[in-house]
């Protein structure tokens, strides 16, 4: 008789949405692995997790179609719905899944892995595990949550309802997590929060204080953060970018609209002029700094003139890249009741115009990078031939010919020889 081999349980995770969701999925991945599960495709999985996004209607609908698809491929798999849709629409999801896990209950996966044959709904208003250090997968780059939730209630946004009120993690917990990462080979950390600039308000310790303390960690090569809210973005942060070695010269500063009337209706808390003043200061102080943004087109009542103001601000700032979206009506938000809503075809035309403009600006900026030398943190092998890829401090992907014994995690200087649509090509110096 052969030795009895106990079969390992298999799991699969599908993730939609933002970097916060990516990080949450990573936590879940590690919890499954630590419990002895192995990753597999959907067909073979004993359990499939879907991490959902609720920010736009189209994203929300994906979780329902994805669960249907999973059931058609693999009837036997347990289905776990998690993420933003799970948090605010668990009634609907519990009918089609075995477990529903809200955004503040990731720690419940430690129980789920031991009771995978049961069922459960774990959706709570408040997070009680904010300072728990969840595990990471090994890698050159890592996401680190510094705060959860949002208090801003921009009138279009469902996030305050899916991720709850703002809660900052303690300095001790964040620093300890980053130290552990660096000990395990991580070189670059991206700090995550819906509005990192309001970090620590209740702790008497600011976001900039935190950056100064993280910068001191031995062995950390690069530090990034996202997302900044323009209303809380302060000049001391710009000086920190100038003065801290690890802190990269890139800001993501969502403008959302270039029209003051629309910004007010969105309840963003700044005017176009106040926003531009911060951008000009950043450009003046930070040499070769990059700037990216988020824009919504077709917010209720947006006219052609309002939209033109958005176009003008994009031309003025010359964003390195921008993420633009058609306004999507969301439940629970104030903007869903603002009339008139903008026709879908008008939104689409505006989106295309904006995206064409951005593509030409991105290309122009990429072309201007030719002959410049950038510091690149090597991340891995490129899909193209015998090349490696990494990103410069500005966050643009740079591909370059493999030479010598360069390996992921190394920091090298690369001279740019060619500009592509979304990336750069260069030669190692
Ligand atoms: N419709 C379209 N885009 C939205 N965003 C947030 N809510 C909506 C909505 N209802 C965009 C914003 C935000 C980004 C993450 O998603 O631009 O910055
Ligand atoms: Fe949404 Fe505004 Fe909060 Fe960002 S700051 S998550 S857009 S409510």
Short mmCIF file of C-alpha atoms and ligand atoms in Angstrom, two decimals:
data_model
loop_
_atom_site.label_atom_id
_atom_site.label_comp_id
_atom_site.label_asym_id
_atom_site.label_seq_id
_atom_site.Cartn_x
_atom_site.Cartn_y
_atom_site.Cartn_z
CA UNK A 1 0.00 0.00 0.00
CA UNK A 2 1.35 3.43 -0.94
CA UNK A 3 1.53 6.21 1.58
CA UNK A 4 -1.67 8.19 1.79
CA UNK A 5 -1.09 11.67 0.36
CA UNK A 6 -3.45 14.28 1.72
CA UNK A 7 -4.72 16.42 -1.14
CA UNK A 8 -4.01 20.12 -0.84
CA UNK A 9 -6.98 22.44 -1.11
CA UNK A 10 -6.82 24.88 -4.00
CA UNK A 11 -7.80 28.56 -4.17
CA UNK A 12 -8.19 31.21 -6.82
CA UNK A 13 -8.54 34.98 -6.34
CA UNK A 14 -9.98 37.44 -8.87
CA UNK A 15 -9.44 41.12 -8.09
CA UNK A 16 -11.21 44.20 -9.44
CA UNK A 17 -10.55 47.83 -8.60
CA UNK A 18 -7.91 49.94 -6.94
CA UNK A 19 -4.58 49.32 -5.20
CA UNK A 20 -6.36 48.98 -1.85
CA UNK A 21 -8.22 46.00 -3.26
CA UNK A 22 -4.99 44.59 -4.66
CA UNK A 23 -3.45 44.83 -1.22
CA UNK A 24 -6.50 43.21 0.41
CA UNK A 25 -6.30 40.35 -2.10
CA UNK A 26 -2.63 39.91 -1.27
CA UNK A 27 -3.54 39.58 2.43
CA UNK A 28 -6.11 36.91 1.55
CA UNK A 29 -3.61 35.13 -0.73
CA UNK A 30 -1.12 34.88 2.13
CA UNK A 31 -3.74 33.69 4.61
CA UNK A 32 -4.71 30.85 2.23
CA UNK A 33 -1.07 29.93 1.61
CA UNK A 34 -0.24 29.92 5.32
CA UNK A 35 -3.19 27.58 5.85
CA UNK A 36 -1.72 25.13 3.32
CA UNK A 37 -3.86 25.96 0.28
CA UNK A 38 -2.23 26.22 -3.16
CA UNK A 39 -3.18 28.64 -5.94
CA UNK A 40 -4.92 27.21 -9.01
CA UNK A 41 -7.11 28.16 -11.97
CA UNK A 42 -10.88 28.51 -11.48
CA UNK A 43 -11.56 25.05 -12.98
CA UNK A 44 -9.63 23.21 -10.25
CA UNK A 45 -10.24 25.51 -7.31
CA UNK A 46 -11.99 24.38 -4.12
CA UNK A 47 -12.59 28.01 -3.28
CA UNK A 48 -12.79 31.11 -5.48
CA UNK A 49 -12.58 34.61 -4.00
CA UNK A 50 -13.89 37.63 -5.91
CA UNK A 51 -12.69 40.99 -4.63
CA UNK A 52 -15.11 43.60 -5.91
CA UNK A 53 -15.08 47.30 -6.80
CA UNK A 54 -18.14 49.56 -6.45
CA UNK A 55 -16.82 52.89 -7.68
CA UNK A 56 -18.66 52.76 -11.00
CA UNK A 57 -21.75 50.81 -12.00
CA UNK A 58 -19.86 48.82 -14.62
CA UNK A 59 -17.32 47.65 -12.04
CA UNK A 60 -20.07 46.63 -9.66
CA UNK A 61 -21.87 44.55 -12.26
CA UNK A 62 -18.68 42.57 -12.84
CA UNK A 63 -18.88 40.74 -9.53
CA UNK A 64 -22.29 39.36 -10.39
CA UNK A 65 -21.27 38.24 -13.88
CA UNK A 66 -17.99 36.84 -12.55
CA UNK A 67 -19.78 34.74 -9.93
CA UNK A 68 -22.09 33.43 -12.65
CA UNK A 69 -19.08 32.57 -14.79
CA UNK A 70 -17.33 30.78 -11.89
CA UNK A 71 -20.43 28.68 -11.26
CA UNK A 72 -20.62 27.72 -14.93
CA UNK A 73 -16.96 26.63 -14.96
CA UNK A 74 -16.79 24.96 -11.55
CA UNK A 75 -20.04 24.13 -9.76
CA UNK A 76 -18.32 22.64 -6.73
CA UNK A 77 -16.15 25.59 -5.77
CA UNK A 78 -17.01 27.59 -2.69
CA UNK A 79 -17.49 31.25 -3.62
CA UNK A 80 -16.36 34.11 -1.38
CA UNK A 81 -17.45 37.66 -2.26
CA UNK A 82 -15.34 40.40 -0.71
CA UNK A 83 -14.47 44.07 -1.26
CA UNK A 84 -16.56 47.19 -1.74
CA UNK A 85 -19.69 45.60 -3.22
CA UNK A 86 -19.64 42.96 -0.48
CA UNK A 87 -19.65 45.77 2.08
CA UNK A 88 -22.71 47.64 0.83
CA UNK A 89 -24.69 45.02 -1.08
CA UNK A 90 -24.21 41.86 0.98
CA UNK A 91 -27.93 41.05 0.89
CA UNK A 92 -27.74 40.47 -2.85
CA UNK A 93 -24.36 38.70 -2.72
CA UNK A 94 -25.24 36.27 0.07
CA UNK A 95 -27.73 34.61 -2.30
CA UNK A 96 -24.99 33.66 -4.73
CA UNK A 97 -21.97 33.11 -2.46
CA UNK A 98 -20.93 30.96 0.49
CA UNK A 99 -19.19 33.76 2.33
CA UNK A 100 -19.52 37.54 2.12
CA UNK A 101 -16.61 39.44 3.64
CA UNK A 102 -16.80 43.23 3.97
CA UNK A 103 -13.88 45.64 3.69
CA UNK A 104 -13.25 45.82 7.43
CA UNK A 105 -13.29 42.09 8.06
CA UNK A 106 -10.25 40.74 6.19
CA UNK A 107 -9.02 39.12 9.44
CA UNK A 108 -12.07 36.81 9.27
CA UNK A 109 -10.28 34.90 6.51
CA UNK A 110 -8.17 33.33 9.27
CA UNK A 111 -11.37 31.62 10.48
CA UNK A 112 -12.75 30.94 7.02
CA UNK A 113 -9.73 28.88 5.91
CA UNK A 114 -10.39 26.51 8.82
CA UNK A 115 -14.13 26.29 8.21
CA UNK A 116 -14.31 26.33 4.47
CA UNK A 117 -17.31 23.94 4.45
CA UNK A 118 -19.46 26.38 6.41
CA UNK A 119 -21.05 29.66 5.34
CA UNK A 120 -20.97 33.16 6.76
CA UNK A 121 -21.47 36.89 6.41
CA UNK A 122 -18.83 39.14 7.90
CA UNK A 123 -19.78 42.73 7.26
CA UNK A 124 -19.08 45.34 9.94
CA UNK A 125 -19.36 49.12 10.07
CA UNK A 126 -16.17 49.61 12.01
CA UNK A 127 -12.73 48.17 11.53
CA UNK A 128 -11.11 46.80 14.69
CA UNK A 129 -7.96 45.38 13.07
CA UNK A 130 -6.43 48.52 11.54
CA UNK A 131 -3.10 48.02 13.28
CA UNK A 132 -2.79 44.34 12.62
CA UNK A 133 0.19 43.61 10.36
CA UNK A 134 -1.12 41.36 7.62
CA UNK A 135 1.38 39.24 5.71
CA UNK A 136 2.89 40.16 2.32
CA UNK A 137 4.07 38.15 -0.67
CA UNK A 138 7.78 38.51 -1.29
CA UNK A 139 8.59 41.20 -3.84
CA UNK A 140 10.61 44.25 -4.83
CA UNK A 141 7.56 46.52 -4.40
CA UNK A 142 4.97 46.47 -1.67
CA UNK A 143 1.73 48.26 -0.87
CA UNK A 144 1.33 49.35 2.74
CA UNK A 145 -2.01 50.68 4.04
CA UNK A 146 -1.54 53.68 6.29
CA UNK A 147 -5.20 54.52 6.70
CA UNK A 148 -8.56 53.10 5.85
CA UNK A 149 -11.81 54.77 4.84
CA UNK A 150 -12.70 58.31 3.83
CA UNK A 151 -14.54 61.22 5.46
CA UNK A 152 -14.86 63.45 2.42
CA UNK A 153 -18.15 62.41 0.89
CA UNK A 154 -17.45 63.84 -2.55
CA UNK A 155 -20.96 63.84 -3.97
CA UNK A 156 -20.26 61.29 -6.75
CA UNK A 157 -18.35 58.79 -4.62
CA UNK A 158 -19.52 55.61 -2.97
CA UNK A 159 -16.22 54.93 -1.18
CA UNK A 160 -17.16 56.53 2.17
CA UNK A 161 -20.05 54.05 2.25
CA UNK A 162 -17.98 51.01 1.29
CA UNK A 163 -14.83 51.69 3.29
CA UNK A 164 -16.30 53.52 6.27
CA UNK A 165 -14.90 56.44 8.25
CA UNK A 166 -11.27 57.43 8.13
CA UNK A 167 -9.00 55.55 10.51
CA UNK A 168 -5.22 55.99 10.62
CA UNK A 169 -2.92 53.14 11.56
CA UNK A 170 -0.37 53.91 14.25
CA UNK A 171 3.13 54.96 13.33
CA UNK A 172 4.52 51.94 15.22
CA UNK A 173 2.47 49.45 13.26
CA UNK A 174 3.33 51.02 9.87
CA UNK A 175 7.05 51.31 10.63
CA UNK A 176 7.22 47.73 11.90
CA UNK A 177 5.48 46.46 8.74
CA UNK A 178 7.92 48.33 6.48
CA UNK A 179 10.93 47.10 8.48
CA UNK A 180 9.73 43.52 8.06
CA UNK A 181 9.29 44.09 4.33
CA UNK A 182 12.77 45.56 3.91
CA UNK A 183 14.26 42.62 5.86
CA UNK A 184 12.58 40.37 3.30
CA UNK A 185 14.07 42.15 0.28
CA UNK A 186 11.47 44.82 -0.54
CA UNK A 187 13.03 47.98 -2.01
CA UNK A 188 10.04 50.17 -2.77
CA UNK A 189 6.98 50.87 -0.66
CA UNK A 190 3.79 52.55 -1.82
CA UNK A 191 1.77 53.98 1.06
CA UNK A 192 -1.96 53.63 0.49
CA UNK A 193 -4.94 55.63 1.68
CA UNK A 194 -7.99 57.33 0.13
CA UNK A 195 -6.64 60.66 1.32
CA UNK A 196 -3.14 60.21 2.71
CA UNK A 197 -2.73 63.92 3.44
CA UNK A 198 -5.23 63.69 6.27
CA UNK A 199 -3.30 60.80 7.88
CA UNK A 200 -2.84 61.12 11.61
CA UNK A 201 -5.14 64.07 12.26
CA UNK A 202 -6.41 62.37 15.39
CA UNK A 203 -2.97 61.09 16.40
CA UNK A 204 -1.26 64.48 16.54
CA UNK A 205 1.31 63.14 14.11
CA UNK A 206 1.09 64.18 10.47
CA UNK A 207 1.57 62.44 7.15
CA UNK A 208 4.79 64.39 6.61
CA UNK A 209 6.04 63.31 10.08
CA UNK A 210 5.38 59.74 9.02
CA UNK A 211 7.32 60.20 5.76
CA UNK A 212 10.31 61.55 7.67
CA UNK A 213 10.27 58.53 10.00
CA UNK A 214 9.88 55.98 7.19
CA UNK A 215 12.71 57.61 5.24
CA UNK A 216 15.06 56.69 8.10
CA UNK A 217 14.46 52.95 7.71
CA UNK A 218 17.72 51.31 6.69
CA UNK A 219 17.61 49.49 3.36
CA UNK A 220 14.47 51.12 2.01
CA UNK A 221 15.28 52.44 -1.45
CA UNK A 222 12.10 54.20 -2.53
CA UNK A 223 8.93 55.53 -0.98
CA UNK A 224 5.72 56.52 -2.79
CA UNK A 225 2.20 57.38 -1.70
CA UNK A 226 -1.29 57.59 -3.14
CA UNK A 227 -3.86 59.21 -3.15
CA UNK A 228 -3.39 62.86 -2.28
CA UNK A 229 -6.43 65.06 -1.87
CA UNK A 230 -5.77 68.53 -3.33
CA UNK A 231 -7.57 70.27 -0.47
CA UNK A 232 -5.18 68.76 2.11
CA UNK A 233 -2.04 68.74 -0.05
CA UNK A 234 0.38 71.10 1.67
CA UNK A 235 3.65 72.80 0.83
CA UNK A 236 5.51 70.88 3.58
CA UNK A 237 4.81 67.72 1.58
CA UNK A 238 6.42 69.30 -1.48
CA UNK A 239 9.50 70.14 0.59
CA UNK A 240 9.55 66.57 1.94
CA UNK A 241 9.65 65.30 -1.66
CA UNK A 242 12.58 67.62 -2.28
CA UNK A 243 14.44 66.73 0.91
CA UNK A 244 13.87 63.01 1.56
CA UNK A 245 16.10 60.66 -0.39
CA UNK A 246 13.65 57.79 -0.60
CA UNK A 247 10.57 59.84 -1.44
CA UNK A 248 9.96 59.71 -5.22
CA UNK A 249 9.24 62.74 -7.38
CA UNK A 250 5.69 61.81 -8.34
CA UNK A 251 2.32 62.98 -7.09
CA UNK A 252 -1.12 61.69 -7.97
CA UNK A 253 -3.40 64.67 -7.43
CA UNK A 254 -6.95 64.04 -8.66
CA UNK A 255 -8.47 67.23 -10.09
CA UNK A 256 -11.79 65.59 -11.13
CA UNK A 257 -12.96 68.71 -13.03
CA UNK A 258 -11.52 72.04 -14.19
CA UNK A 259 -14.77 73.94 -13.62
CA UNK A 260 -15.24 75.69 -10.27
CA UNK A 261 -18.99 75.30 -10.53
CA UNK A 262 -18.66 71.51 -10.96
CA UNK A 263 -15.97 71.24 -8.26
CA UNK A 264 -18.40 72.87 -5.87
CA UNK A 265 -21.20 70.50 -6.83
CA UNK A 266 -18.76 67.63 -6.32
CA UNK A 267 -17.97 69.04 -2.85
CA UNK A 268 -14.25 68.78 -3.51
CA UNK A 269 -13.27 71.62 -1.20
CA UNK A 270 -10.92 73.51 -3.56
CA UNK A 271 -11.12 75.79 -6.58
CA UNK A 272 -9.25 75.40 -9.84
CA UNK A 273 -7.05 78.36 -8.81
CA UNK A 274 -6.15 76.82 -5.43
CA UNK A 275 -5.34 73.54 -7.15
CA UNK A 276 -3.13 75.22 -9.74
CA UNK A 277 -1.26 77.18 -7.08
CA UNK A 278 -0.19 73.88 -5.47
CA UNK A 279 0.77 72.38 -8.83
CA UNK A 280 2.87 75.42 -9.76
CA UNK A 281 4.69 75.28 -6.43
CA UNK A 282 5.35 71.55 -6.93
CA UNK A 283 6.70 72.21 -10.43
CA UNK A 284 8.89 75.02 -9.20
CA UNK A 285 10.40 73.10 -6.28
CA UNK A 286 10.65 69.58 -7.68
CA UNK A 287 13.08 69.10 -10.51
CA UNK A 288 11.73 66.61 -13.09
CA UNK A 289 8.73 65.80 -10.90
CA UNK A 290 5.82 63.94 -12.48
CA UNK A 291 2.15 64.50 -11.86
CA UNK A 292 -0.86 62.34 -12.62
CA UNK A 293 -4.57 62.82 -12.01
CA UNK A 294 -8.11 61.44 -12.08
CA UNK A 295 -10.87 63.16 -14.04
CA UNK A 296 -14.61 62.59 -14.24
CA UNK A 297 -16.42 63.75 -17.38
CA UNK A 298 -20.16 64.28 -17.61
CA UNK A 299 -20.84 64.99 -13.94
CA UNK A 300 -24.53 66.04 -13.64
CA UNK A 301 -25.16 69.50 -15.21
CA UNK A 302 -21.69 69.61 -16.85
CA UNK A 303 -21.90 71.88 -19.92
CA UNK A 304 -19.57 72.09 -22.89
CA UNK A 305 -18.05 75.19 -21.26
CA UNK A 306 -17.42 73.32 -18.00
CA UNK A 307 -15.81 70.51 -19.93
CA UNK A 308 -13.68 73.00 -21.85
CA UNK A 309 -12.30 74.17 -18.52
CA UNK A 310 -11.25 70.60 -17.76
CA UNK A 311 -9.53 70.46 -21.16
CA UNK A 312 -7.78 73.76 -20.38
CA UNK A 313 -6.45 72.56 -17.03
CA UNK A 314 -5.12 69.37 -18.62
CA UNK A 315 -3.32 71.48 -21.23
CA UNK A 316 -2.02 73.81 -18.56
CA UNK A 317 -0.73 71.19 -16.09
CA UNK A 318 0.42 68.72 -18.77
CA UNK A 319 -0.16 65.61 -16.69
CA UNK A 320 2.21 62.72 -17.32
CA UNK A 321 -0.81 60.45 -17.39
CA UNK A 322 -4.40 60.77 -16.32
CA UNK A 323 -7.15 58.32 -15.48
CA UNK A 324 -10.45 59.57 -16.82
CA UNK A 325 -13.93 58.18 -16.39
CA UNK A 326 -17.50 58.83 -17.47
CA UNK A 327 -19.55 59.86 -14.46
CA UNK A 328 -21.50 56.89 -13.15
CA UNK A 329 -24.58 57.26 -10.95
CA UNK A 330 -23.97 55.51 -7.62
CA UNK A 331 -26.44 54.54 -4.92
CA UNK A 332 -26.27 56.43 -1.59
CA UNK A 333 -24.45 59.41 -3.17
CA UNK A 334 -25.80 62.96 -3.43
CA UNK A 335 -24.95 63.45 -7.10
CA UNK A 336 -27.33 60.74 -8.24
CA UNK A 337 -30.17 63.19 -7.59
CA UNK A 338 -28.61 66.25 -9.27
CA UNK A 339 -30.45 67.17 -12.49
CA UNK A 340 -29.99 67.20 -15.38
CA UNK A 341 -27.77 64.17 -15.75
CA UNK A 342 -25.60 64.23 -18.88
CA UNK A 343 -26.47 61.97 -21.84
CA UNK A 344 -24.34 58.86 -22.21
CA UNK A 345 -23.26 59.74 -25.78
CA UNK A 346 -22.18 63.24 -24.71
CA UNK A 347 -20.12 61.70 -21.87
CA UNK A 348 -18.49 59.28 -24.29
CA UNK A 349 -17.58 62.02 -26.78
CA UNK A 350 -16.06 64.15 -24.01
CA UNK A 351 -14.16 61.17 -22.65
CA UNK A 352 -12.69 60.44 -26.07
CA UNK A 353 -11.65 64.05 -26.61
CA UNK A 354 -9.99 64.15 -23.21
CA UNK A 355 -8.23 60.85 -23.69
CA UNK A 356 -6.93 61.86 -27.14
CA UNK A 357 -5.54 65.06 -25.64
CA UNK A 358 -3.89 63.16 -22.77
CA UNK A 359 -2.37 60.62 -25.18
CA UNK A 360 -0.70 63.42 -27.13
CA UNK A 361 0.63 65.05 -23.94
CA UNK A 362 1.96 61.73 -22.61
CA UNK A 363 3.67 61.05 -25.91
CA UNK A 364 5.18 64.52 -26.02
CA UNK A 365 6.51 64.14 -22.47
CA UNK A 366 7.90 60.70 -23.23
CA UNK A 367 9.67 62.11 -26.31
CA UNK A 368 11.15 64.87 -24.16
CA UNK A 369 12.71 62.17 -21.96
CA UNK A 370 14.91 60.91 -24.80
CA UNK A 371 18.62 61.45 -24.00
CA UNK A 372 17.80 61.98 -20.32
CA UNK A 373 19.31 59.72 -17.68
CA UNK A 374 16.98 58.16 -15.10
CA UNK A 375 17.54 56.12 -11.99
CA UNK A 376 15.66 52.86 -12.52
CA UNK A 377 14.73 50.28 -9.88
CA UNK A 378 14.84 46.94 -11.71
CA UNK A 379 11.66 44.92 -11.21
CA UNK A 380 12.05 41.94 -13.55
CA UNK A 381 12.35 40.55 -17.03
CA UNK A 382 10.53 42.50 -19.71
CA UNK A 383 8.08 40.78 -22.05
CA UNK A 384 10.23 42.00 -24.93
CA UNK A 385 13.28 39.88 -25.82
CA UNK A 386 16.41 40.03 -23.71
CA UNK A 387 15.29 43.09 -21.76
CA UNK A 388 14.75 44.03 -18.16
CA UNK A 389 12.19 46.51 -16.94
CA UNK A 390 11.78 48.80 -13.98
CA UNK A 391 10.42 52.25 -13.23
CA UNK A 392 12.12 55.56 -12.85
CA UNK A 393 11.45 57.72 -9.80
CA UNK A 394 8.73 59.51 -11.78
CA UNK A 395 6.92 56.14 -12.08
CA UNK A 396 7.32 55.63 -15.84
CA UNK A 397 8.19 52.11 -17.01
CA UNK A 398 11.67 51.87 -18.55
CA UNK A 399 12.84 48.85 -20.58
CA UNK A 400 16.51 48.28 -21.23
CA UNK A 401 18.88 45.66 -22.64
CA UNK A 402 20.02 43.06 -20.13
CA UNK A 403 23.74 43.32 -19.34
CA UNK A 404 26.16 41.73 -16.87
CA UNK A 405 24.69 40.51 -13.62
CA UNK A 406 21.97 43.11 -13.13
CA UNK A 407 19.04 41.62 -11.24
CA UNK A 408 15.63 42.64 -9.86
CA UNK A 409 16.05 44.95 -6.88
CA UNK A 410 19.14 46.69 -8.30
CA UNK A 411 19.11 50.43 -8.90
CA UNK A 412 20.74 51.40 -12.20
CA UNK A 413 21.14 54.45 -14.42
CA UNK A 414 19.54 54.24 -17.84
CA UNK A 415 19.86 56.69 -20.72
CA UNK A 416 16.62 56.94 -22.68
CA UNK A 417 16.94 56.18 -26.40
CA UNK A 418 13.33 55.76 -27.47
CA UNK A 419 9.89 56.91 -26.37
CA UNK A 420 6.90 54.57 -26.68
CA UNK A 421 3.25 55.40 -26.01
CA UNK A 422 3.24 54.40 -22.36
CA UNK A 423 6.85 53.53 -21.63
CA UNK A 424 10.48 54.34 -22.36
CA UNK A 425 13.36 52.34 -23.80
CA UNK A 426 16.96 53.02 -22.88
CA UNK A 427 20.47 51.74 -22.48
CA UNK A 428 22.24 50.86 -19.29
CA UNK A 429 25.05 53.22 -18.31
N1 LIG B 1 -18.25 57.92 -11.55
C1 LIG B 1 -17.10 58.00 -12.26
N2 LIG B 1 -15.89 58.01 -11.70
C2 LIG B 1 -15.81 57.96 -10.36
N3 LIG B 1 -14.77 57.98 -9.53
C3 LIG B 1 -15.22 57.91 -8.26
N4 LIG B 1 -16.56 57.85 -8.26
C4 LIG B 1 -16.96 57.88 -9.55
C5 LIG B 1 -18.22 57.88 -10.19
N5 LIG B 1 -19.37 57.81 -9.51
C6 LIG B 1 -13.38 58.14 -9.98
C7 LIG B 1 -12.72 59.38 -9.42
C8 LIG B 1 -11.77 58.81 -8.41
C9 LIG B 1 -11.40 57.50 -9.05
C10 LIG B 1 -10.79 56.50 -8.15
O1 LIG B 1 -12.62 57.02 -9.56
O2 LIG B 1 -12.03 60.03 -10.45
O3 LIG B 1 -10.65 59.63 -8.19
FE1 LIG B 2 -14.22 59.22 -2.91
FE2 LIG B 2 -13.68 61.82 -2.52
FE3 LIG B 2 -13.09 60.01 -0.59
FE4 LIG B 2 -11.67 60.04 -2.88
S1 LIG B 2 -11.77 61.72 -1.36
S2 LIG B 2 -12.52 58.20 -1.84
S3 LIG B 2 -13.22 60.61 -4.39
S4 LIG B 2 -15.15 60.55 -1.33
#
